[in-house]
CSV table of C-alpha atoms (C1' of nucleotides) in Angstrom, one decimal:
chain,number,residue,atom,x,y,z
B,1,UNK,CA,18.1,16.6,9.3
B,2,UNK,CA,19.1,13.2,10.4
B,3,UNK,CA,21.2,12.0,7.1
B,4,UNK,CA,24.1,12.9,5.8
B,5,UNK,CA,23.3,13.9,2.2
B,6,UNK,CA,20.0,14.4,2.2
B,7,UNK,CA,17.5,15.6,-0.7
B,8,UNK,CA,17.3,19.2,-1.6
B,9,UNK,CA,13.9,21.2,-0.5
B,10,UNK,CA,12.3,21.3,-3.5
B,11,UNK,CA,13.1,17.5,-4.1
B,12,UNK,CA,12.1,16.7,-1.0
B,13,UNK,CA,9.0,18.4,-1.4
B,14,UNK,CA,8.4,16.6,-4.6
B,15,UNK,CA,9.0,13.4,-2.9
B,16,UNK,CA,6.5,14.0,0.1
B,17,UNK,CA,4.1,15.3,-2.3
B,18,UNK,CA,4.3,12.3,-4.4
B,19,UNK,CA,4.1,9.8,-2.0
B,20,UNK,CA,1.1,11.8,-0.2
B,21,UNK,CA,-1.0,12.1,-3.4
B,22,UNK,CA,-0.7,8.4,-3.8
B,23,UNK,CA,-1.8,7.4,-0.3
B,24,UNK,CA,-4.8,9.7,-0.6
B,25,UNK,CA,-5.8,8.9,-4.0
B,26,UNK,CA,-5.8,5.2,-3.3
B,27,UNK,CA,-7.3,5.3,0.5
B,28,UNK,CA,-10.2,7.7,-1.1
B,29,UNK,CA,-10.6,5.3,-4.2
B,30,UNK,CA,-10.4,2.2,-2.0
B,31,UNK,CA,-13.0,3.7,0.7
B,32,UNK,CA,-15.4,4.9,-2.0
B,33,UNK,CA,-15.4,1.4,-3.9
B,34,UNK,CA,-15.8,-0.3,-0.7
B,35,UNK,CA,-19.0,1.6,0.3
B,36,UNK,CA,-20.6,1.9,-3.2
B,37,UNK,CA,-19.8,-1.6,-4.5
B,38,UNK,CA,-18.2,-3.8,-1.5
B,39,UNK,CA,-15.2,-3.9,-3.8
B,40,UNK,CA,-11.5,-3.2,-3.1
B,41,UNK,CA,-9.2,-1.0,-5.8
B,42,UNK,CA,-7.4,-4.8,-6.2
B,43,UNK,CA,-10.9,-6.8,-6.6
B,44,UNK,CA,-11.7,-3.9,-9.3
B,45,UNK,CA,-8.5,-4.4,-11.4
B,46,UNK,CA,-8.6,-8.1,-11.3
B,47,UNK,CA,-12.1,-7.7,-12.7
B,48,UNK,CA,-11.4,-5.1,-15.4
B,49,UNK,CA,-8.6,-7.3,-17.2
B,50,UNK,CA,-11.1,-10.4,-17.0
B,51,UNK,CA,-13.6,-8.4,-18.2
B,52,UNK,CA,-11.4,-7.1,-20.9
B,53,UNK,CA,-10.1,-10.8,-21.7
B,54,UNK,CA,-11.4,-12.7,-24.9
B,55,UNK,CA,-13.6,-15.3,-23.5
B,56,UNK,CA,-13.9,-13.5,-20.2
B,57,UNK,CA,-11.2,-15.9,-18.5
B,58,UNK,CA,-7.5,-15.5,-18.1
B,59,UNK,CA,-4.7,-18.2,-17.2
B,60,UNK,CA,-3.7,-17.3,-13.3
B,61,UNK,CA,-0.4,-16.1,-14.5
B,62,UNK,CA,-1.7,-14.0,-17.5
B,63,UNK,CA,-3.5,-12.3,-15.2
B,64,UNK,CA,-0.6,-12.2,-12.8
B,65,UNK,CA,1.3,-10.4,-15.8
B,66,UNK,CA,-1.0,-7.8,-16.7
B,67,UNK,CA,-1.7,-7.0,-12.7
B,68,UNK,CA,2.1,-7.0,-12.0
B,69,UNK,CA,1.6,-9.3,-8.9
B,70,UNK,CA,3.3,-11.9,-7.3
B,71,UNK,CA,1.8,-15.5,-7.8
B,72,UNK,CA,1.2,-15.7,-4.1
B,73,UNK,CA,-0.3,-12.4,-3.9
B,74,UNK,CA,-3.0,-13.2,-6.5
B,75,UNK,CA,-3.5,-17.0,-5.1
B,76,UNK,CA,-4.9,-15.5,-2.2
B,77,UNK,CA,-6.7,-12.5,-3.2
B,78,UNK,CA,-8.5,-14.9,-6.1
B,79,UNK,CA,-9.2,-17.4,-3.2
B,80,UNK,CA,-10.8,-14.0,-0.9
B,81,UNK,CA,-12.8,-13.1,-4.3
B,82,UNK,CA,-14.0,-16.9,-4.8
B,83,UNK,CA,-15.5,-17.3,-1.3
B,84,UNK,CA,-17.3,-13.8,-2.0
B,85,UNK,CA,-18.2,-15.4,-5.3
B,86,UNK,CA,-16.9,-12.8,-7.7
B,87,UNK,CA,-14.6,-15.6,-9.4
B,88,UNK,CA,-14.1,-18.8,-10.2
B,89,UNK,CA,-11.2,-21.4,-11.0
B,90,UNK,CA,-11.9,-23.7,-14.2
B,91,UNK,CA,-9.7,-26.4,-15.1
B,92,UNK,CA,-7.1,-26.1,-17.9
B,93,UNK,CA,-7.3,-29.0,-20.2
B,94,UNK,CA,-4.0,-28.0,-22.2
B,95,UNK,CA,-1.9,-28.2,-19.3
B,96,UNK,CA,-2.4,-29.9,-16.0
B,97,UNK,CA,-0.4,-27.1,-13.8
B,98,UNK,CA,-2.9,-24.5,-14.7
B,99,UNK,CA,-5.9,-22.7,-14.4
B,100,UNK,CA,-8.1,-20.5,-15.7
B,101,UNK,CA,-9.6,-17.7,-13.8
B,102,UNK,CA,-13.1,-16.5,-14.6
B,103,UNK,CA,-15.3,-13.7,-13.8
B,104,UNK,CA,-19.0,-15.2,-12.2
B,105,UNK,CA,-22.3,-13.4,-13.4
B,106,UNK,CA,-22.3,-12.0,-9.9
B,107,UNK,CA,-18.6,-10.5,-10.1
B,108,UNK,CA,-19.6,-9.0,-13.8
B,109,UNK,CA,-22.8,-7.6,-12.4
B,110,UNK,CA,-20.7,-6.0,-9.4
B,111,UNK,CA,-18.0,-4.7,-12.0
B,112,UNK,CA,-20.9,-2.9,-14.1
B,113,UNK,CA,-22.4,-1.2,-11.2
B,114,UNK,CA,-19.1,-0.1,-9.8
B,115,UNK,CA,-17.4,1.3,-12.9
B,116,UNK,CA,-19.0,4.5,-13.8
B,117,UNK,CA,-18.8,6.3,-10.3
B,118,UNK,CA,-15.1,4.9,-10.2
B,119,UNK,CA,-14.0,6.6,-13.6
B,120,UNK,CA,-16.1,9.3,-13.0
B,121,UNK,CA,-13.9,9.7,-9.8
B,122,UNK,CA,-10.6,9.5,-11.3
B,123,UNK,CA,-11.4,11.7,-14.0
B,124,UNK,CA,-12.5,14.7,-11.7
B,125,UNK,CA,-9.6,14.2,-9.1
B,126,UNK,CA,-6.7,13.7,-11.4
B,127,UNK,CA,-7.1,14.3,-15.4
B,128,UNK,CA,-9.9,17.0,-15.6
B,129,UNK,CA,-7.3,19.3,-14.2
B,130,UNK,CA,-4.5,18.1,-15.9
B,131,UNK,CA,-3.5,20.0,-19.3
B,132,UNK,CA,-2.0,18.2,-22.4
B,133,UNK,CA,1.7,19.1,-21.2
B,134,UNK,CA,1.3,17.9,-17.8
B,135,UNK,CA,-0.4,14.6,-18.8
B,136,UNK,CA,2.6,14.2,-21.1
B,137,UNK,CA,5.3,15.3,-18.3
B,138,UNK,CA,3.8,12.8,-15.9
B,139,UNK,CA,4.0,10.2,-18.0
B,140,UNK,CA,7.7,10.8,-19.3
B,141,UNK,CA,9.1,11.2,-15.8
B,142,UNK,CA,7.1,7.9,-14.7
B,143,UNK,CA,8.2,5.8,-17.4
B,144,UNK,CA,11.6,7.0,-16.6
B,145,UNK,CA,11.6,6.1,-13.0
B,146,UNK,CA,10.5,2.5,-14.2
B,147,UNK,CA,13.3,2.2,-16.7
B,148,UNK,CA,15.4,2.8,-14.0
B,149,UNK,CA,14.4,0.2,-11.7
B,150,UNK,CA,14.4,-1.9,-14.7
B,151,UNK,CA,17.8,-1.1,-15.5
B,152,UNK,CA,19.2,-1.6,-11.8
B,153,UNK,CA,17.3,-4.7,-11.5
B,154,UNK,CA,18.6,-6.2,-14.2
B,155,UNK,CA,22.2,-5.0,-12.7
B,156,UNK,CA,22.1,-6.6,-9.8
B,157,UNK,CA,21.1,-10.0,-11.5
B,158,UNK,CA,24.0,-9.9,-13.9
B,159,UNK,CA,26.8,-8.1,-11.8
B,160,UNK,CA,27.4,-11.5,-9.6
B,161,UNK,CA,28.0,-13.6,-12.9
B,162,UNK,CA,30.3,-10.8,-14.7
B,163,UNK,CA,32.3,-10.3,-11.8
B,164,UNK,CA,32.9,-13.7,-11.6
B,165,UNK,CA,33.4,-14.2,-15.5
B,166,UNK,CA,36.0,-11.2,-15.3
B,167,UNK,CA,38.0,-12.7,-12.4
E,1,UNK,CA,-13.6,-1.7,-22.4
E,2,UNK,CA,-15.9,-2.6,-19.7
E,3,UNK,CA,-17.2,0.7,-18.7
E,4,UNK,CA,-19.0,3.6,-20.4
E,5,UNK,CA,-16.7,6.5,-20.4
E,6,UNK,CA,-13.8,5.3,-19.7
E,7,UNK,CA,-9.8,7.3,-20.1
E,8,UNK,CA,-8.2,8.1,-23.2
E,9,UNK,CA,-5.6,5.9,-24.2
E,10,UNK,CA,-2.9,8.5,-23.0
E,11,UNK,CA,-4.8,9.3,-19.7
E,12,UNK,CA,-4.7,5.6,-19.1
E,13,UNK,CA,-1.3,5.1,-20.0
E,14,UNK,CA,-0.3,7.8,-17.3
E,15,UNK,CA,-2.5,6.6,-14.7
E,16,UNK,CA,-1.3,3.1,-15.1
E,17,UNK,CA,2.6,4.2,-15.0
E,18,UNK,CA,1.6,6.5,-12.3
E,19,UNK,CA,0.2,3.3,-10.1
E,20,UNK,CA,3.4,1.1,-10.9
E,21,UNK,CA,5.9,3.6,-10.3
E,22,UNK,CA,4.5,4.1,-6.8
E,23,UNK,CA,4.2,0.2,-6.2
E,24,UNK,CA,7.7,-0.5,-7.9
E,25,UNK,CA,9.5,2.0,-5.6
E,26,UNK,CA,7.8,1.6,-2.6
E,27,UNK,CA,8.2,-2.6,-2.9
E,28,UNK,CA,11.8,-2.1,-4.1
E,29,UNK,CA,12.7,0.3,-1.1
E,30,UNK,CA,10.9,-1.6,1.3
E,31,UNK,CA,12.7,-4.9,0.4
E,32,UNK,CA,16.1,-3.0,0.7
E,33,UNK,CA,15.8,-1.3,3.6
E,34,UNK,CA,14.3,-4.6,5.1
E,35,UNK,CA,17.5,-6.7,4.1
E,36,UNK,CA,19.5,-3.9,5.0
E,37,UNK,CA,18.6,-2.5,8.2
E,38,UNK,CA,15.7,-4.9,9.3
E,39,UNK,CA,13.2,-2.0,9.0
E,40,UNK,CA,10.1,-1.2,7.0
E,41,UNK,CA,9.3,2.4,5.1
E,42,UNK,CA,6.9,3.2,7.3
E,43,UNK,CA,9.3,2.2,10.5
E,44,UNK,CA,12.0,4.6,8.9
E,45,UNK,CA,9.2,7.7,8.4
E,46,UNK,CA,8.4,7.4,12.2
E,47,UNK,CA,12.2,7.4,13.3
E,48,UNK,CA,12.7,10.5,10.8
E,49,UNK,CA,10.1,12.4,12.5
E,50,UNK,CA,11.5,11.6,15.8
E,51,UNK,CA,14.9,12.4,15.1
E,52,UNK,CA,13.8,15.6,13.8
E,53,UNK,CA,12.0,16.5,16.5
E,54,UNK,CA,13.4,19.1,19.3
E,55,UNK,CA,13.9,16.4,22.3
E,56,UNK,CA,13.8,13.5,20.3
E,57,UNK,CA,10.2,13.0,21.3
E,58,UNK,CA,6.8,14.0,19.9
E,59,UNK,CA,3.4,13.6,21.3
E,60,UNK,CA,1.5,10.7,19.7
E,61,UNK,CA,-1.0,13.1,17.7
E,62,UNK,CA,1.7,15.2,16.5
E,63,UNK,CA,3.8,12.5,14.9
E,64,UNK,CA,0.1,11.3,13.5
E,65,UNK,CA,-0.2,14.6,11.9
E,66,UNK,CA,3.2,14.5,10.3
E,67,UNK,CA,2.9,11.5,8.7
E,68,UNK,CA,-0.5,11.9,7.8
E,69,UNK,CA,-1.4,8.6,9.4
E,70,UNK,CA,-4.9,7.5,11.6
E,71,UNK,CA,-4.6,7.5,15.4
E,72,UNK,CA,-5.2,3.5,15.1
E,73,UNK,CA,-2.4,2.8,12.3
E,74,UNK,CA,-0.2,4.6,14.3
E,75,UNK,CA,-1.1,3.1,17.6
E,76,UNK,CA,-0.8,-0.5,16.2
E,77,UNK,CA,2.5,0.5,14.6
E,78,UNK,CA,4.1,1.9,17.8
E,79,UNK,CA,3.0,-1.2,19.7
E,80,UNK,CA,5.2,-3.2,17.3
E,81,UNK,CA,7.8,-1.2,17.1
E,82,UNK,CA,8.2,-0.9,20.8
E,83,UNK,CA,8.3,-4.8,20.7
E,84,UNK,CA,11.6,-4.4,18.6
E,85,UNK,CA,13.0,-1.6,21.1
E,86,UNK,CA,13.0,1.1,18.5
E,87,UNK,CA,10.8,3.4,20.3
E,88,UNK,CA,9.5,4.1,23.7
E,89,UNK,CA,6.4,5.5,25.3
E,90,UNK,CA,6.9,8.2,27.8
E,91,UNK,CA,3.9,9.6,30.0
E,92,UNK,CA,3.0,13.1,29.2
E,93,UNK,CA,3.1,15.5,32.6
E,94,UNK,CA,0.8,18.4,31.3
E,95,UNK,CA,-2.1,16.2,30.0
E,96,UNK,CA,-3.3,12.7,31.7
E,97,UNK,CA,-4.5,11.6,28.4
E,98,UNK,CA,-1.9,11.6,26.2
E,99,UNK,CA,1.8,10.3,25.3
E,100,UNK,CA,5.1,10.8,24.4
E,101,UNK,CA,6.7,8.6,21.6
E,102,UNK,CA,10.5,8.7,22.0
E,103,UNK,CA,12.9,7.1,20.1
E,104,UNK,CA,15.4,4.6,22.0
E,105,UNK,CA,19.3,4.5,21.5
E,106,UNK,CA,18.9,1.5,19.5
E,107,UNK,CA,16.2,3.1,17.4
E,108,UNK,CA,18.7,6.1,16.6
E,109,UNK,CA,21.6,3.5,16.3
E,110,UNK,CA,19.3,1.6,13.7
E,111,UNK,CA,18.1,4.8,11.7
E,112,UNK,CA,21.6,6.2,11.6
E,113,UNK,CA,22.6,2.7,9.8
E,114,UNK,CA,19.7,2.7,7.6
E,115,UNK,CA,19.8,6.1,5.9
E,116,UNK,CA,22.8,6.6,3.8
E,117,UNK,CA,21.7,3.6,1.4
E,118,UNK,CA,18.2,4.7,1.4
E,119,UNK,CA,18.9,8.3,0.5
E,120,UNK,CA,21.2,7.5,-2.0
E,121,UNK,CA,18.8,5.1,-3.2
E,122,UNK,CA,15.8,7.3,-3.9
E,123,UNK,CA,18.7,10.1,-5.3
E,124,UNK,CA,19.7,7.2,-7.7
E,125,UNK,CA,16.4,6.0,-9.0
E,126,UNK,CA,14.2,9.0,-8.7
E,127,UNK,CA,16.2,12.4,-8.9
E,128,UNK,CA,19.6,12.1,-10.4
E,129,UNK,CA,17.7,11.8,-13.8
E,130,UNK,CA,15.6,14.2,-13.1
E,131,UNK,CA,16.0,18.3,-14.6
E,132,UNK,CA,14.6,21.3,-13.0
E,133,UNK,CA,11.5,21.4,-15.0
E,134,UNK,CA,10.3,18.0,-14.5
E,135,UNK,CA,10.9,18.5,-10.9
E,136,UNK,CA,8.9,21.4,-10.7
E,137,UNK,CA,6.1,19.8,-13.2
E,138,UNK,CA,6.1,16.8,-10.7
E,139,UNK,CA,5.7,18.7,-7.5
E,140,UNK,CA,2.6,21.0,-9.0
E,141,UNK,CA,0.8,18.0,-10.5
E,142,UNK,CA,0.9,16.3,-7.1
E,143,UNK,CA,0.1,19.5,-5.3
E,144,UNK,CA,-2.9,20.4,-7.8
E,145,UNK,CA,-4.3,16.7,-7.2
E,146,UNK,CA,-4.0,17.3,-3.4
E,147,UNK,CA,-5.7,20.6,-3.5
E,148,UNK,CA,-8.7,18.5,-5.5
E,149,UNK,CA,-8.9,15.9,-3.1
E,150,UNK,CA,-9.1,18.5,0.1
E,151,UNK,CA,-11.5,20.7,-1.9
E,152,UNK,CA,-13.7,17.6,-2.9
E,153,UNK,CA,-13.5,16.4,0.8
E,154,UNK,CA,-14.5,19.5,2.2
E,155,UNK,CA,-17.5,19.7,0.0
E,156,UNK,CA,-18.8,16.4,1.1
E,157,UNK,CA,-18.6,17.6,4.8
E,158,UNK,CA,-20.5,20.8,4.1
E,159,UNK,CA,-23.0,19.5,1.3
E,160,UNK,CA,-25.7,17.6,3.8
E,161,UNK,CA,-25.8,20.8,6.0
E,162,UNK,CA,-26.0,23.1,2.9
E,163,UNK,CA,-28.8,21.2,1.4
E,164,UNK,CA,-31.0,20.8,4.7
E,165,UNK,CA,-30.4,24.7,5.3
E,166,UNK,CA,-31.8,25.5,2.0
E,167,UNK,CA,-35.0,23.2,2.3
X,1,DC,C1',-19.5,15.6,25.0
X,2,DA,C1',-14.8,16.1,22.6
X,3,DA,C1',-10.1,15.0,22.4
X,4,DG,C1',-6.2,11.6,22.5
X,5,DA,C1',-5.2,7.2,22.4
X,6,DT,C1',-5.8,1.6,22.3
X,7,DT,C1',-7.9,-2.7,20.9
X,8,DG,C1',-9.6,-7.0,18.3
X,9,DA,C1',-11.4,-8.3,14.2
X,10,DT,C1',-10.8,-8.7,9.4
X,11,DG,C1',-8.5,-8.4,5.1
X,12,DG,C1',-4.7,-7.9,2.5
X,13,DC,C1',0.6,-8.3,1.1
X,14,DT,C1',5.3,-10.9,1.4
X,15,DC,C1',8.2,-14.5,2.4
X,16,DA,C1',9.6,-19.3,2.5
X,17,DA,C1',8.2,-23.6,1.9
X,18,DT,C1',5.8,-27.0,-0.8
X,19,DC,C1',3.1,-29.8,-4.1
X,20,DT,C1',1.9,-31.0,-9.0
X,21,DT,C1',2.8,-31.1,-13.7
X,22,DC,C1',5.8,-30.2,-17.6
H,1,DG,C1',14.9,-29.1,-12.8
H,2,DA,C1',11.7,-25.4,-13.8
H,3,DA,C1',7.0,-23.5,-14.5
H,4,DG,C1',2.4,-23.0,-12.7
H,5,DA,C1',0.1,-22.6,-8.7
H,6,DT,C1',-0.9,-22.9,-3.2
H,7,DT,C1',-0.5,-22.3,1.6
H,8,DG,C1',0.7,-20.9,6.3
H,9,DA,C1',3.0,-17.7,9.2
H,10,DG,C1',3.9,-12.6,10.1
H,11,DC,C1',3.7,-8.0,9.3
H,12,DC,C1',0.5,-4.0,8.3
H,13,DA,C1',-3.8,-1.1,7.2
H,14,DT,C1',-8.7,-0.3,8.2
H,15,DC,C1',-13.0,-0.1,10.7
H,16,DA,C1',-15.7,0.1,15.0
H,17,DA,C1',-15.9,-0.1,19.7
H,18,DT,C1',-13.7,1.3,23.9
H,19,DC,C1',-11.4,3.6,27.3
H,20,DT,C1',-9.6,7.6,30.1
H,21,DT,C1',-9.3,12.4,30.6
H,22,DG,C1',-10.3,17.3,29.5
DNA sequence: CAAGATTGATGGCTCAATCTTC
DNA sequence: GAAGATTGAGCCATCAATCTTG
């Protein structure tokens, strides 16, 4: 190995499997969705969030929060989806800065057509082979790592200030 | 919900957490590596594989197999890394079609400089908070899904032939 | 023809800069 | 000045087409 204190063999195996399973799953689902419905996974996620919204529309920043996307990424993506007539922008009367994002009729049709096969595929590849315990283990594990990421990010933001405060 | 037979709440939670933890981890590590060493995760993986190879060089297709990358992706990426003087292409005497990929001295230095912080970060964020059982559970789970992906892909390749053979 | 590899086009992501409205 | 959002540049991934050698 190249690095000083690398991972144990078991840890390395786990890490590689984790990265590989994500790469494989997302590339497989992207390809399937693309072929069957002409949508990317990202398109699909945007549309599901809009379809689930009360009026079928959301403020851009709400959509961004739900997807956990940066503003810029969302804006670029919506521009591309707009060109394909999947979503529409609507003026927001309450806030001159803001904009609503709305699913077009075409968009809704495409989503409805795409959903069953996609859900079936997630079911079959991931969850059908998972017992109750594994499901809980996976959730706990992911949420723990997410919590550690949050803590770490928070620490970075506060540390410089705290240091100056202490000196 | 939009779709006919969606996932249970627990499954949905697990699925979202899984996707989110990957997105967060890889974006975090990409940013850290980029800032501290001017490397992407992809660069890093390429270089680790080369550094671990017997002579510090690999045939392009061997590298592609190790990384599980498409030919085209690898070729584009190596072209970009070549421009930054991280890798070099070497003629292969045995096979006129083929090419060796070699880590440059610069490349090796950059890798050695980047590795400790990166490994520490994976350790701290992922594995330090993981007990033996969770580690095994994660590995098993990922490998199971990977096996299902393989089976499914194999089935698709064979099915059309089998169908024609049966008719 | 198959295997190894490259190329060009297109869509997608990130970063920094910008614009408008609060 | 901060929040909501957009833009342009540059890097990355995928697909289809291509080229060369076995």
